Coordinates of C-alpha atoms in Angstrom, one line a residue:
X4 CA 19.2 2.8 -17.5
X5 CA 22.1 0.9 -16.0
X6 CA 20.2 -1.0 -13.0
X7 CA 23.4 -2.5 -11.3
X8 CA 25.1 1.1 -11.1
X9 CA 21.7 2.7 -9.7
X10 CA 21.6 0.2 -7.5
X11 CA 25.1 0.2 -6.6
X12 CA 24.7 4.7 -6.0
X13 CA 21.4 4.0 -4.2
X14 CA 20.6 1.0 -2.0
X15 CA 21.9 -0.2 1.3
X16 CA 22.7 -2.3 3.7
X17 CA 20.1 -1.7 6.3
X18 CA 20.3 -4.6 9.0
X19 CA 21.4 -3.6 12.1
X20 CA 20.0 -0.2 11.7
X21 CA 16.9 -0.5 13.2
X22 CA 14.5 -1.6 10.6
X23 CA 11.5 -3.2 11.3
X24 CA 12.0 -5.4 8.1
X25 CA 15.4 -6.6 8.6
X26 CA 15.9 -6.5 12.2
X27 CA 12.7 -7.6 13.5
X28 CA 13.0 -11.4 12.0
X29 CA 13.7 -12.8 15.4
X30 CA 10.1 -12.0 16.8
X31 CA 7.9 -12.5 13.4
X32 CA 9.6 -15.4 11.7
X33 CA 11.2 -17.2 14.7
X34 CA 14.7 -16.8 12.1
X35 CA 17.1 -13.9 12.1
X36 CA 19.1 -15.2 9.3
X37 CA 16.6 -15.4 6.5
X38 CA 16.4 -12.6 3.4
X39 CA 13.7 -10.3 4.2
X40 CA 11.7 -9.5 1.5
X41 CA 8.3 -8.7 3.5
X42 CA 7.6 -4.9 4.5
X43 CA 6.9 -2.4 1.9
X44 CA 9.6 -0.1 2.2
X45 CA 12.6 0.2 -0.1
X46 CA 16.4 -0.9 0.6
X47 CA 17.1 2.3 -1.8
X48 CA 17.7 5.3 -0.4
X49 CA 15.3 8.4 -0.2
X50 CA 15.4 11.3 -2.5
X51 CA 18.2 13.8 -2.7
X52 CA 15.8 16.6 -1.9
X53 CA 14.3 14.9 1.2
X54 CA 17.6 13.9 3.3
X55 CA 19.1 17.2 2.6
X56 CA 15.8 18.8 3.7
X57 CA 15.7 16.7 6.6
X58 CA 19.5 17.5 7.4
X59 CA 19.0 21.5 6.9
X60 CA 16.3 21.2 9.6
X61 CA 18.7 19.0 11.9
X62 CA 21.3 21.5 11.5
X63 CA 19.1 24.1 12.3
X64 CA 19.2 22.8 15.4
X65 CA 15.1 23.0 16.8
X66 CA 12.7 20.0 16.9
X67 CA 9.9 22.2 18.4
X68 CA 6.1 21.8 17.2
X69 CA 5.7 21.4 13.7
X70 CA 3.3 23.4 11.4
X71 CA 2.1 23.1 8.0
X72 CA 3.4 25.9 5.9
X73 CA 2.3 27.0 2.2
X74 CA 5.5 25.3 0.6
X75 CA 4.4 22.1 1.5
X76 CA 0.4 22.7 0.6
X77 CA 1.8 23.7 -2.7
X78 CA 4.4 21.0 -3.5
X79 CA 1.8 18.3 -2.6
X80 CA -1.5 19.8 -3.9
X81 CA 0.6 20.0 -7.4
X82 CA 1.8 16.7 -7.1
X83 CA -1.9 15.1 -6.8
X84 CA -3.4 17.8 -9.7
X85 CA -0.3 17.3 -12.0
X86 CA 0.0 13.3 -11.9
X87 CA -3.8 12.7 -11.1
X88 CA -5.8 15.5 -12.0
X89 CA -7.3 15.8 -8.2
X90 CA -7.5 19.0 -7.5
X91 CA -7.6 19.9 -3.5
X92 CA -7.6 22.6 -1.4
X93 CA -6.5 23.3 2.2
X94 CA -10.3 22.1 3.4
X95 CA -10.1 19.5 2.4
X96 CA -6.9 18.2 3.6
X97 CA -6.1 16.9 7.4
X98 CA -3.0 15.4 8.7
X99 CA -2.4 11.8 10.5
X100 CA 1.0 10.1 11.5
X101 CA 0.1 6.9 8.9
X102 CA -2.6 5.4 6.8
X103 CA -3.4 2.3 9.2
X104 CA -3.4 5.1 12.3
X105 CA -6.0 6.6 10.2
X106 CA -7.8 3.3 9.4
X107 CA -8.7 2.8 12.9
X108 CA -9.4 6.4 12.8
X109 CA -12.0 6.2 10.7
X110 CA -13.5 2.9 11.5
X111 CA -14.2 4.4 14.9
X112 CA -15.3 8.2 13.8
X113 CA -18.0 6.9 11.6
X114 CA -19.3 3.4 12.3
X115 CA -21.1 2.2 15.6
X116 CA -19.3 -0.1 18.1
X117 CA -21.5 -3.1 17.0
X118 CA -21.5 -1.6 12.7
X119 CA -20.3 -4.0 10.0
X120 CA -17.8 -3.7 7.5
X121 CA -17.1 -4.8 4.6
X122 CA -13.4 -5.7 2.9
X123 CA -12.6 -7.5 -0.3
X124 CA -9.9 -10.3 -0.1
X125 CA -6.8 -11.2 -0.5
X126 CA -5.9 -7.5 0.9
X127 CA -3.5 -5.8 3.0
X128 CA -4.1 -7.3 6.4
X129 CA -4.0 -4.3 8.6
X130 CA -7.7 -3.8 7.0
X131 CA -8.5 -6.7 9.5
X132 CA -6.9 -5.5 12.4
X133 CA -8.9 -1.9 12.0
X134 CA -12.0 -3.8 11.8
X135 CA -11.9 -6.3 14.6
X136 CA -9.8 -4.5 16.8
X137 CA -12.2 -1.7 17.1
X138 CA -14.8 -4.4 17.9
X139 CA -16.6 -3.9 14.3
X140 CA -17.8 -7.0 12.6
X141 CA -16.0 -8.2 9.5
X142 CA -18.0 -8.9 6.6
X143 CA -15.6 -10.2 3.4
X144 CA -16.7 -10.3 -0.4
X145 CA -13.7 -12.0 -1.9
X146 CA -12.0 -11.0 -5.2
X147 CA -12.1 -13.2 -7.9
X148 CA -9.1 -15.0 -9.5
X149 CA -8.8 -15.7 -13.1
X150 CA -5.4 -17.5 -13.6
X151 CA -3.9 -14.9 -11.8
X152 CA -6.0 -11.7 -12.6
X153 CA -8.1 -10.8 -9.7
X154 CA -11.4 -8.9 -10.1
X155 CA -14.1 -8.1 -8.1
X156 CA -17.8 -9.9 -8.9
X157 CA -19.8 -6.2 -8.4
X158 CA -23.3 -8.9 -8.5
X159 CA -21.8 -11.0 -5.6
X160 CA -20.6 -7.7 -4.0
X161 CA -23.9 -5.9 -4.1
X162 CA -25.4 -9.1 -3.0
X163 CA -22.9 -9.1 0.2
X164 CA -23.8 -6.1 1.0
X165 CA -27.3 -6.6 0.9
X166 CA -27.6 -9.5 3.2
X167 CA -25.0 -8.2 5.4
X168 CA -25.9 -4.3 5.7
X169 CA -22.0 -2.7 6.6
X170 CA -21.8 0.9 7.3
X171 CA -18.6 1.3 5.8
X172 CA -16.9 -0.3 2.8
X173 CA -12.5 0.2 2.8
X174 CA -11.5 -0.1 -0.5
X175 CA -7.4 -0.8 -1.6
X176 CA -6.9 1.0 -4.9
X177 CA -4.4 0.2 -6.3
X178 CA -5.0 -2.8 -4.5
X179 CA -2.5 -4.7 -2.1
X180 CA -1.4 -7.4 -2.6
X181 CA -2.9 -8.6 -6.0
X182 CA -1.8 -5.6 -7.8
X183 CA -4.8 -4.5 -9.6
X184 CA -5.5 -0.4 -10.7
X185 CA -9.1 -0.6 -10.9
X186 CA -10.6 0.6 -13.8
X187 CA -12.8 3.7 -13.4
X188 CA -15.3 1.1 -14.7
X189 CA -14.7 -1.2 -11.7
X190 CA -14.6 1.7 -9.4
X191 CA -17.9 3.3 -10.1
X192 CA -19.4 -0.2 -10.1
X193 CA -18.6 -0.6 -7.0
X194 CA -19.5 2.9 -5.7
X195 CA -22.7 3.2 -7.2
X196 CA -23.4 0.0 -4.9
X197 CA -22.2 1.9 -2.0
X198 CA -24.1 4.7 -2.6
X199 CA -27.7 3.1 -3.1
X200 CA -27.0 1.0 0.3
X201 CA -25.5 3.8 2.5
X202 CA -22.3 2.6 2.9
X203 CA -19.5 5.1 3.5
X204 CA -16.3 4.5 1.8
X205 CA -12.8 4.6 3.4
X206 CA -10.4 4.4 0.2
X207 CA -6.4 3.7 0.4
X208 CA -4.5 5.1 -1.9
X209 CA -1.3 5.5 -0.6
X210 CA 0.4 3.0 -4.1
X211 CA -1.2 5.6 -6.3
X212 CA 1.8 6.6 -7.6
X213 CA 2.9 2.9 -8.7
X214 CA 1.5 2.3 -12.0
X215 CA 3.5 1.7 -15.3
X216 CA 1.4 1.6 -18.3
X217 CA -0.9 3.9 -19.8
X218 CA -3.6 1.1 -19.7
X219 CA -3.7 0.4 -16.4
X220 CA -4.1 4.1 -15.4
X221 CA -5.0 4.6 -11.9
X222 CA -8.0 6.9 -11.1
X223 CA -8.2 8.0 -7.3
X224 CA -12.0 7.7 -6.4
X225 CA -12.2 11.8 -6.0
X226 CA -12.7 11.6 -9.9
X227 CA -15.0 8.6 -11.1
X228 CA -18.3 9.5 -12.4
X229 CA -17.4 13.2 -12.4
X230 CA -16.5 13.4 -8.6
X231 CA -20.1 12.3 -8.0
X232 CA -19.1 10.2 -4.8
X233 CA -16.6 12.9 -2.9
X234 CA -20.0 13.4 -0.6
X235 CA -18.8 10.0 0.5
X236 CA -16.0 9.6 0.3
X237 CA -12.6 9.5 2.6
X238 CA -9.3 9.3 1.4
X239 CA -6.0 8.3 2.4
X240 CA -2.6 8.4 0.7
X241 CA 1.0 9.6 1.4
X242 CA 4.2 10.3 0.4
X243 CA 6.3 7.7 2.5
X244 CA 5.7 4.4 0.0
X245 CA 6.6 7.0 -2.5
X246 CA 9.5 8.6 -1.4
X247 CA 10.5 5.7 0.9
X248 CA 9.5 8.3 3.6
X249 CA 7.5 5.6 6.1
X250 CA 9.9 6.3 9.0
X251 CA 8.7 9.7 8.8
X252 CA 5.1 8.8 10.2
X253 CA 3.6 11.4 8.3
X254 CA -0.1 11.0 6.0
X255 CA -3.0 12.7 4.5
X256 CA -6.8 12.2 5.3
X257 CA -8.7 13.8 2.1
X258 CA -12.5 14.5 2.4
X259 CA -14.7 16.7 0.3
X260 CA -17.9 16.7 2.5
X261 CA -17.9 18.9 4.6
X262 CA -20.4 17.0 7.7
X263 CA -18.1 14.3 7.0
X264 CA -15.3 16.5 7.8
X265 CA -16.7 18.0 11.0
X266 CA -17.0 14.6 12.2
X267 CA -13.8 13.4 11.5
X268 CA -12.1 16.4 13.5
X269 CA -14.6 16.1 15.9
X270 CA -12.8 12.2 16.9
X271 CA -9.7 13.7 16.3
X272 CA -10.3 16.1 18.7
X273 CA -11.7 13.9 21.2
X274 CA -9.0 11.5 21.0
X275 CA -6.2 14.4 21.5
X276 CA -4.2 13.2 18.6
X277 CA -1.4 15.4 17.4
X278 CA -1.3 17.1 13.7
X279 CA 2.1 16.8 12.3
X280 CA 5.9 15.2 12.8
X281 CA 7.8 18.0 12.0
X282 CA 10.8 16.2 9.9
X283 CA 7.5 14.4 8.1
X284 CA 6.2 17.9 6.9
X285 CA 10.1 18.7 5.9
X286 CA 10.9 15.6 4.5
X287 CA 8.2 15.2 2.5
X288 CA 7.3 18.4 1.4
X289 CA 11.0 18.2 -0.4
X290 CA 10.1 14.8 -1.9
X291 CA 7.2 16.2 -3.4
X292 CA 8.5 19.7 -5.0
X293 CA 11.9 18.0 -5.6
X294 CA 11.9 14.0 -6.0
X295 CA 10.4 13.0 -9.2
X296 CA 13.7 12.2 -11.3
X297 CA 14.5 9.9 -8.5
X298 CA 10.5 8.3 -8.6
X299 CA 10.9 7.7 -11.9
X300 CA 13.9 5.8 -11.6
X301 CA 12.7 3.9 -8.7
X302 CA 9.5 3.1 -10.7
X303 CA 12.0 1.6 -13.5
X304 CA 14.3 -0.4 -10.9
X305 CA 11.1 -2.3 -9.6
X306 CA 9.9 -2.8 -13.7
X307 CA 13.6 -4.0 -13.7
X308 CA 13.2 -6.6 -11.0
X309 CA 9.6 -7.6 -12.0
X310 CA 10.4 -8.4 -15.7
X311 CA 13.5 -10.8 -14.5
X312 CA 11.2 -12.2 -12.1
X313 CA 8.6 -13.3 -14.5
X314 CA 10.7 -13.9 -16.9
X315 CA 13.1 -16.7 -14.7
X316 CA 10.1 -17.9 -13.6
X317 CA 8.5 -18.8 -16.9
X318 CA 11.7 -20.5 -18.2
X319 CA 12.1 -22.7 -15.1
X320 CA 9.3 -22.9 -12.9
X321 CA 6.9 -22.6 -15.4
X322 CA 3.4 -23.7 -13.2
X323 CA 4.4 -20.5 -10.6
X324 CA 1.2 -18.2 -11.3
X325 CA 2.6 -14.4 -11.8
X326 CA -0.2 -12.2 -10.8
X327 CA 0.8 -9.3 -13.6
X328 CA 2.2 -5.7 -12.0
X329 CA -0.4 -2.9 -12.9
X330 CA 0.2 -1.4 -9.9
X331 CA 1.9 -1.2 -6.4
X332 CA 5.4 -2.6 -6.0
X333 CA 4.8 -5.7 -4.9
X334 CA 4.8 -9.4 -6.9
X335 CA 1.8 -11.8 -6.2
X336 CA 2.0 -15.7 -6.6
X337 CA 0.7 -18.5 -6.6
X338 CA 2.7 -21.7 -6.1
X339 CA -0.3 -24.1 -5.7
X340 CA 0.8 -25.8 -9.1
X341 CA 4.1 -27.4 -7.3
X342 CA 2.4 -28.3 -3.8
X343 CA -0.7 -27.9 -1.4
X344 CA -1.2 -24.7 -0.4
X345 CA -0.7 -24.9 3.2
X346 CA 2.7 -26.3 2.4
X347 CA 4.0 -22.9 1.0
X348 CA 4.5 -20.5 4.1
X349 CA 6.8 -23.3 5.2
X350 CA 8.8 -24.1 2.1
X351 CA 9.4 -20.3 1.4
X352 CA 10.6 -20.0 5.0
X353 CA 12.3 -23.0 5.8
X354 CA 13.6 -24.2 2.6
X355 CA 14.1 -21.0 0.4
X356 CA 15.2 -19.3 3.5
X357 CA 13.0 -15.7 2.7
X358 CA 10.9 -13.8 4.9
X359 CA 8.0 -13.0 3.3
X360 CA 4.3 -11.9 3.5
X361 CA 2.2 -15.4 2.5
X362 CA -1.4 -15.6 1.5
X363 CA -2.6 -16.6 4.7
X364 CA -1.6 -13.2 6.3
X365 CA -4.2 -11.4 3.8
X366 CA -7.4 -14.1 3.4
X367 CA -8.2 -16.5 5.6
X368 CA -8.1 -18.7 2.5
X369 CA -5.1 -17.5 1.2
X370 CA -2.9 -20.7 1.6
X371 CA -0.4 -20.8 -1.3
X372 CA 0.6 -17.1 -2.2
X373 CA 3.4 -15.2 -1.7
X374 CA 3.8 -11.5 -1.9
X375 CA 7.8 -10.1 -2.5
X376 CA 8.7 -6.8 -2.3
X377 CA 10.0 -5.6 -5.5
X378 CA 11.9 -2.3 -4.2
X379 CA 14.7 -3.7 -3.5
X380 CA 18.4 -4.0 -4.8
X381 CA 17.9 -6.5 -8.0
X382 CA 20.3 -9.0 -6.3
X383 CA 18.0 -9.6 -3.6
X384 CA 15.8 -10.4 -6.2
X385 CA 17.5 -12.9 -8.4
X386 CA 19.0 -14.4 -4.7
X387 CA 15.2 -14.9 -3.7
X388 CA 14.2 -16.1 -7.3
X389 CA 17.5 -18.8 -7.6
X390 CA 16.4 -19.6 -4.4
X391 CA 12.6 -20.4 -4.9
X392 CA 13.7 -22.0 -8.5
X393 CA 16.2 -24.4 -7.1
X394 CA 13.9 -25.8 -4.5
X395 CA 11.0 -26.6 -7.2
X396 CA 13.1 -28.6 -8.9
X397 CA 14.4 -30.3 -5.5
X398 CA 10.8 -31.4 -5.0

């Protein structure tokens, strides 16, 4: 694949355009010139299918209420049973304008106002905003790190849970930001743990679709130990980090039991929240039936940008920590070799000049990580990665 071409057909300038990652610099990093390399969205365009979906519906000329029609059920149910064996049907399917939305969603449906629960660190940080915000207390078991492979201690998470008795457990797989696919291994390890304390489990898979070896295969939770934990189970996933599609506000809520269903629709109803964005259901829907020769060029693109990453990196900055890419598209590190942790936010900031997500943003005792977004045009990379390499050595 010729990377410069693809990203020459497919990427774009996008500042200016009214993008929360490049134009909102100003109000998060106090900089509007730096390179933003922070949200996970892509600078490459969406699919094909999906714009010229989107445009047939524009020209059409109506942007009445949306409904969800057949096409879409199919496109998306086959997506999920043809790359992840999960087979689904129409019961078990409800519709929510983004996973966070639905975060808070379920947080509130199914816990108590003064209910515990329980997230594993470093993790995306909206996970902490669901819990506290809703007045929930936040009980953390933190992931392990092992010179940059992070695992989670299932004897020191049973043990949190124990002591700390959380009604609900919300679970990243594949996990943000440390870029872990669980193993089905891990995963049932950690459900069975659920399961003999009670504890309801939220699961985020919306990076399902980023994985890119056979061994690090990832499993949604529908399917470990047979589907023997859909009775507690909800998940949520989308098309929109897939597809590039976020804009579209536009999600799935997935649950097999059907009291746990009744409740959910139950808030839903109660909090009159609508069902569906119209050009989400058209957008997508295309993406899905339509969009996998672009996915799989995506998919190699941010492979593409990883490998020179790692690869610059271990040539001349040799003590950076590369957390390795099984899943998501996102790059993890740790530059704790070269300085003191709390040192990095503002060297990657003020001396490297990028905007990115640091490790304080997703653990309290994050100091000294950095996550970049790896789907992105690859000179944005190698700017970002001369940029980080020159000030090392400045040092």
């Amino acid at each position: 694949m010729d990377f410069e071409k693809f990203c020459q057909e497919n990427c774009v300038e996008r500042k200016g355009t009214g993008t929360l990652k490049w134009d909102s610099l100003q109000e998060v990093f106090g900089d509007p010139d730096l390179l933003p390399l922070w949200v996970a969205d892509m600078e490459i365009q969406s699919p094909p299918a999906a714009r010229e979906a989107i445009k047939k519906q524009a020209d059409h000329g109506t942007f009445g209420y949306g409904k969800v029609m057949d096409p879409y059920y199919d496109a998306f149910f086959a997506w999920m049973k043809d790359r992840h064996g999960v087979e689904l049907e129409k019961d078990n399917l409800r519709f929510a304008t983004g996973v966070v939305g639905s975060l808070y969603a379920a947080v509130r449906a199914y816990t108590e106002p003064d209910a515990s629960v329980i997230i594993c660190p470093p993790v995306y940080y909206p996970f902490y905003d669901a819990i506290l915000n809703t007045g929930r207390k936040l009980v953390m078991c933190d992931l392990d790190n092992d010179g940059g492979h992070f695992y989670l201690d299932l004897e020191k998470f049973e043990k949190t849970i124990a002591e700390n008795k959380p009604s609900m457990f919300i679970l990243c797989s594949p996990h943000n930001p440390v870029c872990r696919v669980w193993t089905e291994q891990e995963l049932e390890g950690a459900l069975e743990i659920c399961r003999k304390y009670g504890v309801l489990v939220v699961a985020d898979e919306i990076h399902q679709d980023f994985t890119y070896s056979p061994e690090h295969k990832f499993v949604s939770t529908a399917l470990v130990g047979g589907g023997k934990y859909k009775d507690m189970l909800i998940i949520l996933n989308s098309g929109s980090k897939t597809f590039n599609l976020a804009g579209l506000i536009h999600s799935h809520v997935i649950i097999f039991d059907k009291k746990l269903m009744e409740t959910y629709d139950a808030y839903i109803k109660s909090i009159g929240s609508p069902e569906v964005n119209l050009m989400g259901v058209v957008g997508m829907g295309a993406a899905f039936r339509d969009g996998a020769e672009w996915f799989e060029n995506v998919k190699a693109l941010i492979c593409h940008n990883y490998e020179y990453m790692k690869e610059a990196f271990a040539k001349d900055a040799p003590k950076i920590v590369l957390t390795p890419l099984e899943g998501t598209y996102l790059s993890w590190m740790d530059l704790r070799g070269y300085m003191d942790g709390k040192e990095v936010a503002d060297f990657i900031q003020k001396k490297c000049r990028l905007a990115c997500d640091v490790g304080e943003w997703f653990s309290f005792e994050g100091h000294g990580f950095v996550r970049i977004n790896l789907a992105t045009d690859t000179k944005y990379i190698k700017m970002a990665v001369e940029r980080i390499i020159t000030n090392l050595k400045q040092l």
